[in-house]
Coordinates of C-alpha atoms and ligand atoms in Angstrom, one line a residue:
X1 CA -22.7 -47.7 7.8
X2 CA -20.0 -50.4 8.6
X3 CA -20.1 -53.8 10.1
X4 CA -17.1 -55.7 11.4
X5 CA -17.2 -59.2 11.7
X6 CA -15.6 -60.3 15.2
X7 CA -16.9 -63.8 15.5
X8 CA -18.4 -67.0 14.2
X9 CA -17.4 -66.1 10.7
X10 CA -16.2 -69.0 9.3
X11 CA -16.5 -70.5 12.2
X12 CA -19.3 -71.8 14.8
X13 CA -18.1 -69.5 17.6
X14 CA -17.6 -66.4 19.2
X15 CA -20.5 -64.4 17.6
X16 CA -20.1 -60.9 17.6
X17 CA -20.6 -58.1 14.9
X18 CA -19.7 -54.5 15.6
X19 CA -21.8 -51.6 13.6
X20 CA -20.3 -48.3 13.3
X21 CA -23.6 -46.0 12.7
X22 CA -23.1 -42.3 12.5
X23 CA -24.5 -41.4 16.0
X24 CA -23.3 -45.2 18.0
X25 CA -21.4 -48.1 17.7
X26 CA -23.6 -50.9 18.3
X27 CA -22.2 -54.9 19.0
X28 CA -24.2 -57.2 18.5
X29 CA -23.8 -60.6 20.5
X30 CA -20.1 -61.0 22.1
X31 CA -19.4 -64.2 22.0
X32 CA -17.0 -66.7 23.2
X33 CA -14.3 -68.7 21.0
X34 CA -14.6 -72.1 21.5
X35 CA -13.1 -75.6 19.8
X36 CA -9.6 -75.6 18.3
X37 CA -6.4 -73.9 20.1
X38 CA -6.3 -71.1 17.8
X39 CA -9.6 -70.2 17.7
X40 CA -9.8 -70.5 21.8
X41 CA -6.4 -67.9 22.1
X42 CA -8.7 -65.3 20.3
X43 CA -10.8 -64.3 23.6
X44 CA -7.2 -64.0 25.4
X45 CA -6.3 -60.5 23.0
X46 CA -7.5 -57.4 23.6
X47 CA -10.9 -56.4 21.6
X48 CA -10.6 -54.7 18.1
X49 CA -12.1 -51.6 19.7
X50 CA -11.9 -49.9 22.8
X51 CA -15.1 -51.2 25.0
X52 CA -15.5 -47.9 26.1
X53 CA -16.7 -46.7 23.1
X54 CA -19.7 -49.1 22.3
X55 CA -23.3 -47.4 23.3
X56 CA -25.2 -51.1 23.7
X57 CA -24.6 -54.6 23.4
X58 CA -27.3 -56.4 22.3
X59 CA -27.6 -60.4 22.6
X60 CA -29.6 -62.9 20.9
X61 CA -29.7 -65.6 23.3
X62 CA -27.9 -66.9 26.2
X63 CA -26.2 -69.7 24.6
X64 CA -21.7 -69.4 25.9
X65 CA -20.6 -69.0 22.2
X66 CA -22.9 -65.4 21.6
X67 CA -22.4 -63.9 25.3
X68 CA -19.3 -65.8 26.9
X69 CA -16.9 -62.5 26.2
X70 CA -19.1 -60.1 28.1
X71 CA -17.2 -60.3 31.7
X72 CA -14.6 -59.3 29.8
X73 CA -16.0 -56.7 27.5
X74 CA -17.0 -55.2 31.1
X75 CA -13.5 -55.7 32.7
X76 CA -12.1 -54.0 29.6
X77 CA -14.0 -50.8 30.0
X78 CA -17.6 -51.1 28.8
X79 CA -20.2 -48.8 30.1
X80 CA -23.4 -48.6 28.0
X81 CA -26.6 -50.5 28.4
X82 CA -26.8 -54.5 27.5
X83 CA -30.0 -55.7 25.9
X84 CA -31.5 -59.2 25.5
X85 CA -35.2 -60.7 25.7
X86 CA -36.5 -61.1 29.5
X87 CA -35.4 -65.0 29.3
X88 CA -32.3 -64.3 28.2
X89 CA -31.3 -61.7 30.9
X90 CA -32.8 -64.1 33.4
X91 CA -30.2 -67.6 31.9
X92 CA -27.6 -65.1 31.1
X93 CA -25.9 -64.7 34.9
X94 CA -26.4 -68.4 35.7
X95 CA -24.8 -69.0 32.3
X96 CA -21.9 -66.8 32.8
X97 CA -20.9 -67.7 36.7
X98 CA -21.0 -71.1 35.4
X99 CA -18.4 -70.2 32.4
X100 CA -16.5 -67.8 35.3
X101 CA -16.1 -70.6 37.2
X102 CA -14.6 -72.6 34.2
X103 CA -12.0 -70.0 33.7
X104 CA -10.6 -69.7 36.9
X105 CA -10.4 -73.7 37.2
X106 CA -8.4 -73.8 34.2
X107 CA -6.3 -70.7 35.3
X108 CA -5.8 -72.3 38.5
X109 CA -4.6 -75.6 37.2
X110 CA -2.4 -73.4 34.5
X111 CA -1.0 -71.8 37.2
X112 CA 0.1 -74.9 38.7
X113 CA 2.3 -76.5 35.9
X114 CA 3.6 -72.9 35.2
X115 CA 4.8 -72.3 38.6
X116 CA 6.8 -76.1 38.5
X117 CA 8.4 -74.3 35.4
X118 CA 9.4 -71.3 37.1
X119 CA 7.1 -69.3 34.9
X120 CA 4.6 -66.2 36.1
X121 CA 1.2 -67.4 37.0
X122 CA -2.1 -67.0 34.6
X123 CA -4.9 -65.4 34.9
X124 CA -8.2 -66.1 34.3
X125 CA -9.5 -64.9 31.4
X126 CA -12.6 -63.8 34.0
X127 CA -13.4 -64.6 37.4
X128 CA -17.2 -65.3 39.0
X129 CA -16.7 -62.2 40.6
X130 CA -16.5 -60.3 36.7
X131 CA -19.6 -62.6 35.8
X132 CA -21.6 -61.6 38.5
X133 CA -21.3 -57.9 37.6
X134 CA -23.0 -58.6 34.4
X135 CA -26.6 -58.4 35.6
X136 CA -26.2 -55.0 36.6
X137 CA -25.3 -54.0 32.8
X138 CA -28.4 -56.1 31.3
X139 CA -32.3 -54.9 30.5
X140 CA -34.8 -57.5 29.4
X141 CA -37.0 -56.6 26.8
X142 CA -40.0 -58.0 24.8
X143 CA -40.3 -59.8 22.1
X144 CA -41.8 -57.8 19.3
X145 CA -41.8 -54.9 20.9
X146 CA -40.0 -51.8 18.9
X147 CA -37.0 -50.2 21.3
X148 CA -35.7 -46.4 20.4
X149 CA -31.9 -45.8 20.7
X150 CA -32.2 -42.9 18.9
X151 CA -34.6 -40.5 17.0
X152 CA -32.5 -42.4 13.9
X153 CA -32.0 -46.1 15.5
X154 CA -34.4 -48.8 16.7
X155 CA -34.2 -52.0 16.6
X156 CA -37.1 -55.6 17.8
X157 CA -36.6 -59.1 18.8
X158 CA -38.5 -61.7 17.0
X159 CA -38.5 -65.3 18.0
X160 CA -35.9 -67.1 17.1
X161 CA -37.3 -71.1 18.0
X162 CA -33.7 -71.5 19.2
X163 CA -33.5 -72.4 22.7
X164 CA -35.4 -70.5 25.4
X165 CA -35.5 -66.7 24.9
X166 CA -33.4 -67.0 21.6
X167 CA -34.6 -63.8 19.3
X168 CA -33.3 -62.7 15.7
X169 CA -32.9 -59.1 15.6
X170 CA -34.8 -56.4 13.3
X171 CA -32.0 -53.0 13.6
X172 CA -33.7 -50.1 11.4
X173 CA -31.2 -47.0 11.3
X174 CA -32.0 -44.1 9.8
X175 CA -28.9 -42.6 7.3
X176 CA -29.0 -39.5 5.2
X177 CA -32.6 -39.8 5.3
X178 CA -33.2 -43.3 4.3
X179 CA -34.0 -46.0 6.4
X180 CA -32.0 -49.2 5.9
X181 CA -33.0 -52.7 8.1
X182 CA -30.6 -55.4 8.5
X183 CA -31.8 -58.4 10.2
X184 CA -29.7 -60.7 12.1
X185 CA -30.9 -64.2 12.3
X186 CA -28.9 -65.3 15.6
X187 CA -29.2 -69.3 15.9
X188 CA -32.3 -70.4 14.2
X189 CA -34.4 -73.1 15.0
X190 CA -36.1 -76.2 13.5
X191 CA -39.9 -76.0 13.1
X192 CA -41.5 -78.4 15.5
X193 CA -38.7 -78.2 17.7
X194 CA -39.9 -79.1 21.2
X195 CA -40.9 -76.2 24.2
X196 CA -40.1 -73.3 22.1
X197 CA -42.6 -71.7 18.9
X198 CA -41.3 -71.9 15.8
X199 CA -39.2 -69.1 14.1
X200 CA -41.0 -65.6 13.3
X201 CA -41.2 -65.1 9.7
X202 CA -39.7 -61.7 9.1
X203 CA -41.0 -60.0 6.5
X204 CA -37.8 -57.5 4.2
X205 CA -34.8 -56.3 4.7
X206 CA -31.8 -54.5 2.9
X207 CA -29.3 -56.6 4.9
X208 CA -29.3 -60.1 6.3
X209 CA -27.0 -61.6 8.2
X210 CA -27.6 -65.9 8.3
X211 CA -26.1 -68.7 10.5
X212 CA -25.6 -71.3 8.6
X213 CA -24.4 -73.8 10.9
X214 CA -25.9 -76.9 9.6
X215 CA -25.8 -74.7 5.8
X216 CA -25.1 -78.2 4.1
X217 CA -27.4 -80.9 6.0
X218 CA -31.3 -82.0 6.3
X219 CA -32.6 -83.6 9.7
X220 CA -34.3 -86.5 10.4
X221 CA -37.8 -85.5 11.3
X222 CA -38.8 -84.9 14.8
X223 CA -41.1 -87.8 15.7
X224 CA -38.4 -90.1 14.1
X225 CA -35.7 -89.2 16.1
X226 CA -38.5 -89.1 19.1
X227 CA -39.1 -92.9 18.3
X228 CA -34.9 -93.3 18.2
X229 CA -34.5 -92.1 21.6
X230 CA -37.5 -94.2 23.1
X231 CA -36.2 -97.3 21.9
X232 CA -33.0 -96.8 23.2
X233 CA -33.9 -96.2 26.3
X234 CA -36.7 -99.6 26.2
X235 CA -34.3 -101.5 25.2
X236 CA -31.9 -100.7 28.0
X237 CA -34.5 -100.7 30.6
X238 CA -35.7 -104.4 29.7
X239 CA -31.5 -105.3 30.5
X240 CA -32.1 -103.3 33.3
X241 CA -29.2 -101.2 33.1
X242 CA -28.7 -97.3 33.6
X243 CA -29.1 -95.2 30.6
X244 CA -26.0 -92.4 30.2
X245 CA -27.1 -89.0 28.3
X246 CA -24.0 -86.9 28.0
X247 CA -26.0 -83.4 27.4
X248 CA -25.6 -79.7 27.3
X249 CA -27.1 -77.6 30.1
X250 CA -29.1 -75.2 28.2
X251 CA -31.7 -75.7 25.8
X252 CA -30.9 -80.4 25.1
X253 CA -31.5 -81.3 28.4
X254 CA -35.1 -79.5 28.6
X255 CA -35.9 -80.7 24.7
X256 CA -34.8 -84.6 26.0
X257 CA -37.0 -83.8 29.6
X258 CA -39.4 -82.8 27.5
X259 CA -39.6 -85.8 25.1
X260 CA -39.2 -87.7 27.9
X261 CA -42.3 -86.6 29.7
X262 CA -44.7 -86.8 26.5
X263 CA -43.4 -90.2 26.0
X264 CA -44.3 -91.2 29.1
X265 CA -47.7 -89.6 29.8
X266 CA -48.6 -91.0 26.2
X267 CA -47.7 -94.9 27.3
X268 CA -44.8 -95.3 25.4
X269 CA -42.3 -95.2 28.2
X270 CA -42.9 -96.7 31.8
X271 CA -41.6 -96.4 35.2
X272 CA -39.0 -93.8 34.4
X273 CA -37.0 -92.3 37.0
X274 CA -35.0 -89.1 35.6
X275 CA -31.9 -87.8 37.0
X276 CA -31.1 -84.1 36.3
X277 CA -27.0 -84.6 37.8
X278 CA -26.4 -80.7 36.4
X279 CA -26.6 -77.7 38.9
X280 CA -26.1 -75.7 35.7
X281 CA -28.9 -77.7 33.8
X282 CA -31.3 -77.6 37.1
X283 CA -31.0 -73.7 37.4
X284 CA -31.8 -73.4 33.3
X285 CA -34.6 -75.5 33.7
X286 CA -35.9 -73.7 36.6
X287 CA -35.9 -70.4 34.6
X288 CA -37.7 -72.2 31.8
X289 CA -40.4 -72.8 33.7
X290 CA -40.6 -68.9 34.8
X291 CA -41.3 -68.5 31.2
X292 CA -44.4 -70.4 30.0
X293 CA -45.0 -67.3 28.0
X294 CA -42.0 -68.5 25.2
X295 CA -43.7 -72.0 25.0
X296 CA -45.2 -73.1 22.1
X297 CA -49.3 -74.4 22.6
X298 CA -48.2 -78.1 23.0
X299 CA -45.0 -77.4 25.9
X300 CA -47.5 -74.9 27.8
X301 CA -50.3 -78.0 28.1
X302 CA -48.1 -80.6 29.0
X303 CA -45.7 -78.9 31.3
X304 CA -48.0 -75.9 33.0
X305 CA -51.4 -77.4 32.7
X306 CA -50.8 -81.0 33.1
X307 CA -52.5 -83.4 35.8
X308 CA -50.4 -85.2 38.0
X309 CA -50.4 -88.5 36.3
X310 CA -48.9 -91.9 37.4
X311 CA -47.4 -92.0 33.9
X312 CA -45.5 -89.3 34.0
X313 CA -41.8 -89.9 34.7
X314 CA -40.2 -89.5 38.3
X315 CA -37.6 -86.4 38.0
X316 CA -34.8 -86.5 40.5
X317 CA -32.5 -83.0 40.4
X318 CA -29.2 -83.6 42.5
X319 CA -27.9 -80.4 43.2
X320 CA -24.8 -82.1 45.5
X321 CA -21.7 -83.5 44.8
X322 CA -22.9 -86.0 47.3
X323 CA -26.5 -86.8 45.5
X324 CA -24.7 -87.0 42.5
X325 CA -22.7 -89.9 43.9
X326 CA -25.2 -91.3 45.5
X327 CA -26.4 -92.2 41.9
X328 CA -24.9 -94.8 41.4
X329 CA -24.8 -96.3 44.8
X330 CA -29.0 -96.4 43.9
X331 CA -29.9 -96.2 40.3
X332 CA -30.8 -99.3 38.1
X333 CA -33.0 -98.6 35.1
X334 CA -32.4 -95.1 35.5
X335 CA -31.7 -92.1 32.7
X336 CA -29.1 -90.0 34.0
X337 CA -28.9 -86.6 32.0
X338 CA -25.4 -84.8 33.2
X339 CA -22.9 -82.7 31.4
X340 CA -20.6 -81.8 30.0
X341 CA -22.0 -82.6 26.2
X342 CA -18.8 -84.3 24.7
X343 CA -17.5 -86.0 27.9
X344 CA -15.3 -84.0 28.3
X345 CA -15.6 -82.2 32.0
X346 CA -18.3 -82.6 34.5
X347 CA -20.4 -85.3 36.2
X348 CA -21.1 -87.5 33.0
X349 CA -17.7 -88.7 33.7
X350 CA -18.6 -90.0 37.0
X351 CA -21.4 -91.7 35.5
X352 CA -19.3 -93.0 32.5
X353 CA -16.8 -94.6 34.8
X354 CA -19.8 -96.6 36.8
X355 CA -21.6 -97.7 34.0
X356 CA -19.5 -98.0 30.4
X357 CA -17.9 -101.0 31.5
X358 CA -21.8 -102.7 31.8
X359 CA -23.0 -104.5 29.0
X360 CA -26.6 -103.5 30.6
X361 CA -26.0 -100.0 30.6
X362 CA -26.3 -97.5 27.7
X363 CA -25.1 -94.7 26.7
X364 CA -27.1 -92.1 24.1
X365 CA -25.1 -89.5 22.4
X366 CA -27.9 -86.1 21.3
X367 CA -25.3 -83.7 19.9
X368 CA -22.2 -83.3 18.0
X369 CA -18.9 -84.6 19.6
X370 CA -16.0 -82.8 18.2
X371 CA -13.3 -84.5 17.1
X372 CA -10.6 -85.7 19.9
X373 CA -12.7 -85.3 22.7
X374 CA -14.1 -88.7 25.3
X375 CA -17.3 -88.7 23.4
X376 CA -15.9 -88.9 19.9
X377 CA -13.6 -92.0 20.9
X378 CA -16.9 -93.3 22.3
X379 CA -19.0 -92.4 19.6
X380 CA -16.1 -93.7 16.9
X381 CA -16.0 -97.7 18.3
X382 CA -12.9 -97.6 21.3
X383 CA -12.7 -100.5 23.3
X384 CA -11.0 -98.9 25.9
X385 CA -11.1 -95.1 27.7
X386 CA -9.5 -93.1 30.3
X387 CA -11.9 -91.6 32.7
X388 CA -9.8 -89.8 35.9
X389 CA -6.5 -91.9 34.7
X390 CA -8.0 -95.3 35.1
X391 CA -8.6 -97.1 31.6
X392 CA -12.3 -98.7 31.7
X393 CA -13.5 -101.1 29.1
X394 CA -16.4 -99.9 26.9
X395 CA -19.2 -102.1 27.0
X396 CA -22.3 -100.6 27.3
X397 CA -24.7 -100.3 24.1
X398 CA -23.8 -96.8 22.4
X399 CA -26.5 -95.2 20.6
X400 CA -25.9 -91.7 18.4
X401 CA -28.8 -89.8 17.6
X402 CA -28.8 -86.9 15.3
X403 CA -32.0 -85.7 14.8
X404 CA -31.7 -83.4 18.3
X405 CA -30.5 -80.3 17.0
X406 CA -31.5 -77.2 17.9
X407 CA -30.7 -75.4 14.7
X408 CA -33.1 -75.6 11.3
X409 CA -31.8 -77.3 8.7
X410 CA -30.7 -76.6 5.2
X411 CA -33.8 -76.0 3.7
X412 CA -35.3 -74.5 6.8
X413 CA -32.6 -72.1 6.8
X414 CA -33.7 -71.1 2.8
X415 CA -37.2 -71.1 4.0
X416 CA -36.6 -68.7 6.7
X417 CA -34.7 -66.4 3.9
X418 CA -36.9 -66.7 1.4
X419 CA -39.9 -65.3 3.0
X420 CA -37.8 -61.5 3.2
X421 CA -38.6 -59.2 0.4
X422 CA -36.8 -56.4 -0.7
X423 CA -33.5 -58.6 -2.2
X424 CA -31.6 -58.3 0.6
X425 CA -27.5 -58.3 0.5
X426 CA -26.9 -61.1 2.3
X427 CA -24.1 -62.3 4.9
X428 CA -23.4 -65.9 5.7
X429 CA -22.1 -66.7 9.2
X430 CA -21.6 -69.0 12.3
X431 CA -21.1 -71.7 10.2
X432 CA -17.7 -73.5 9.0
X433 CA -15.7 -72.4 6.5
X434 CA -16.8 -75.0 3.6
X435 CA -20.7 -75.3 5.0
X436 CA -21.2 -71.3 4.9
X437 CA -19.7 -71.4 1.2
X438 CA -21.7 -74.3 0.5
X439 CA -24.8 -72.4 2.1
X440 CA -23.7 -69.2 0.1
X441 CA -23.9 -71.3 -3.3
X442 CA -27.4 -72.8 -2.6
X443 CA -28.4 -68.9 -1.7
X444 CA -26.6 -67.8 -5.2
X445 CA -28.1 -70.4 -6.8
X446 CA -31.9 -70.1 -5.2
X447 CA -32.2 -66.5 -4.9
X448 CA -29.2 -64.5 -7.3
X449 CA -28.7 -62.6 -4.1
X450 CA -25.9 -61.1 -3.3
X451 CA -24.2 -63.3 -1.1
X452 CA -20.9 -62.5 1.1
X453 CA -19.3 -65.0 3.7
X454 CA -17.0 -62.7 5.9
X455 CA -13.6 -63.5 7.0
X456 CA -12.9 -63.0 10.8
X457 CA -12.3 -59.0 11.6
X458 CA -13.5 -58.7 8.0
X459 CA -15.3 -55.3 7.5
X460 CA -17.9 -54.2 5.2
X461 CA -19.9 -50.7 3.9
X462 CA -23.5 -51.6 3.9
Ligands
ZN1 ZN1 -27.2 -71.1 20.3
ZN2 ZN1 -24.5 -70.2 18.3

């Protein structure tokens, strides 16, 4: 059998691997490109295949970057079955009306600077309308549980530990009458990380395809960065100023909820009043709570079968442009949680206008901020930002902490890989270009697999 490498090789985004099996084609994860210009213009071409002639999709979480391209794939010509687990078909419409929504914003304001130009208006790469015909395409399945495509073909989800439904998929197919099994990992989580169980230890494969995305890096522990993020917000609380966290919808803002809460019941936080200022971040952590069944022992007690406790903080969801504004008209010593991750679009930039000029304020950055976007210049010491075209001083206290990450580490990552027997051939993906080679070498060098790290579009005989 074949596998093409569509996305996130040698690269973060745009997951997507195509198998060409003797009875199907098969994609796995169809991601969307995200990050630098060029790698963005690669959802605008056509697909390396015709849509038409894939049999079923099958996705590994709901996450933008590894089911963003699926509108499209439909819009194209797609008509076979879509599978994920049951929480991911549940986040996966709310995920992608939100990213529909995106593109026809940016089309629309496209459309105006090409029209002053006297050029032809763009389109959207897909609308909300495309996005919401998704659902009708998609078929929840359980973890663990072993799905026939074929008398040859089957294929399992295991728990990934990634974010909330996040699997890594077991494919067995059947070829001249052997039976190979290739395993892809999808995003991997840390052990211990909060809500979600740990990673299922698969147990042998013939071929393994890895992220690798932090390939090259160890964490800070968990109750460390815990203590980072509890100081930072005590210290801002004694100046009484509003603490800022600029956050992703899905998957940081329930881990920081959830820290957030167990801090507080515990003693080691008081009087907290939460603001959830994301309609994209309220709907996800709605549909995490439909699914106490993917929490790990310690989530399920403190989020389903806690008491009502005076400790525990006061959570505020604004689902309104209005309540968002009214924010600031009434917080003081409040944590406002509100997207976009890197400043870049969203209601974090309402908030950062309000409060960054406040030497009582704070602002804590939980995930990577790319280079040239607000949060970098933030993160990186300016004195001075633009935030809607007005330049506002930077005086609130910034804090950076790293330790938040939903993806395993280095080591966790060769832990993972080196409970499969059977000396598997192995892939390295969704990583960048010098952390997956990195990541190959510490696979070489651990293991003596055999170790590939695919170009984009690359294809391979397995
Ligand atoms: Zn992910
Ligand atoms: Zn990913």
């Amino acid at each position: 059998m074949k596998i093409e490498f569509l996305g996130a090789a040698r690269c973060v985004t745009g997951s997507s691997y195509l198998l060409h099996l003797p009875e199907m084609k098969i994609l796995v994860d169809c991601g969307l490109f995200q990050g630098r210009r060029e790698l963005e213009d690669r959802n605008y071409g056509p697909f390396p295949f015709d849509p038409s002639d894939i049999d079923y999709l099958i996705i590994t979480h709901a996450h933008i970057d590894h089911l963003g391209l699926l509108p499209k794939l439909i819009k194209d010509g797609f008509k076979g079955k879509v599978f994920a687990t049951r929480a991911t078909v549940d986040l996966s419409p709310v995920m992608l009306m939100d990213a529909g929504h995106i593109q026809e914003t940016e089309a629309a304001w496209k459309t105006k600077k090409a029209l002053r130009t006297g050029k032809k208006p763009v389109e959207p790469l897909y609308t909300m309308a495309d996005a919401e015909l998704c659902k009708g395409y998609m078929e929840g399945v359980a973890y663990d549980e072993f799905i026939p495509l074929s008398g040859k073909i089957r294929f399992r989800f295991r728990d990934a530990g990634h974010i909330l439904g996040s699997a890594s998929l077991e494919l067995w197919v059947e070829e001249y009458g052997k039976v190979k099994k290739i395993i892809f990992s999808g995003d991997l989580g840390s052990k211990g990380h909060p809500i979600v169980k740990d990673p299922a230890h698969i147990e042998e494969a013939d071929v393994v395809l890895i992220e690798s995305t932090y390939g090259n890096r160890l964490h800070k522990g968990i109750k460390e960065t815990e203590d980072e993020l509890i100081a930072a917000i005590s210290e801002t609380q004694k100046k009484g100023g509003n603490v800022l966290i600029p956050s992703f919808a899905l998957g940081r803002t329930q881990d920081i909820l959830f820290f957030l809460n167990r801090a507080s019941r515990a003693g080691r936080l008081s009087n907290l009043t939460v603001y959830v200022d994301s309609p994209l971040a309220i709907a996800a952590t709605e549909i995490y709570l439909m699914h106490p069944d993917c929490f790990d022992k310690e989530a399920y007690e403190l989020i389903i079968k806690a008491k009502p406790s005076k400790n525990a903080p006061k959570l505020i969801f604004t689902q309104t442009a209005e309540e968002s504004m009214e924010i600031n008209k009434r917080a003081k010593g409040a944590v406002i949680i509100a997207g976009s991750g890197m400043c870049e679009a969203g209601r974090i930039r309402h908030h950062l206008k309000h409060n960054l000029w406040k030497e009582e304020a704070s602002i804590i950055f939980v995930g990577y901020q790319a280079e040239g976007t607000l949060g970098r210049r933030i993160v990186d010491g300016a004195r001075m930002v633009r935030v809607f075209g007005e330049e506002i001083a930077v005086k609130a206290r910034v804090y950076t902490i790293g330790g938040l990450s939903a993806h395993a580490d280095r080591d966790e990552l060769l832990d993972w890989l080196g409970r499969i027997k059977g000396n598997p051939e192995i892939f390295v993906v969704h990583g960048e270009e010098e952390t997956s080679f990195k990541f190959a070498d510490e696979i070489i060098d651990r293991f003596g697999y055999r170790v590939h790290v695919p170009k984009w579009r690359e294809a391979f005989e397995v």
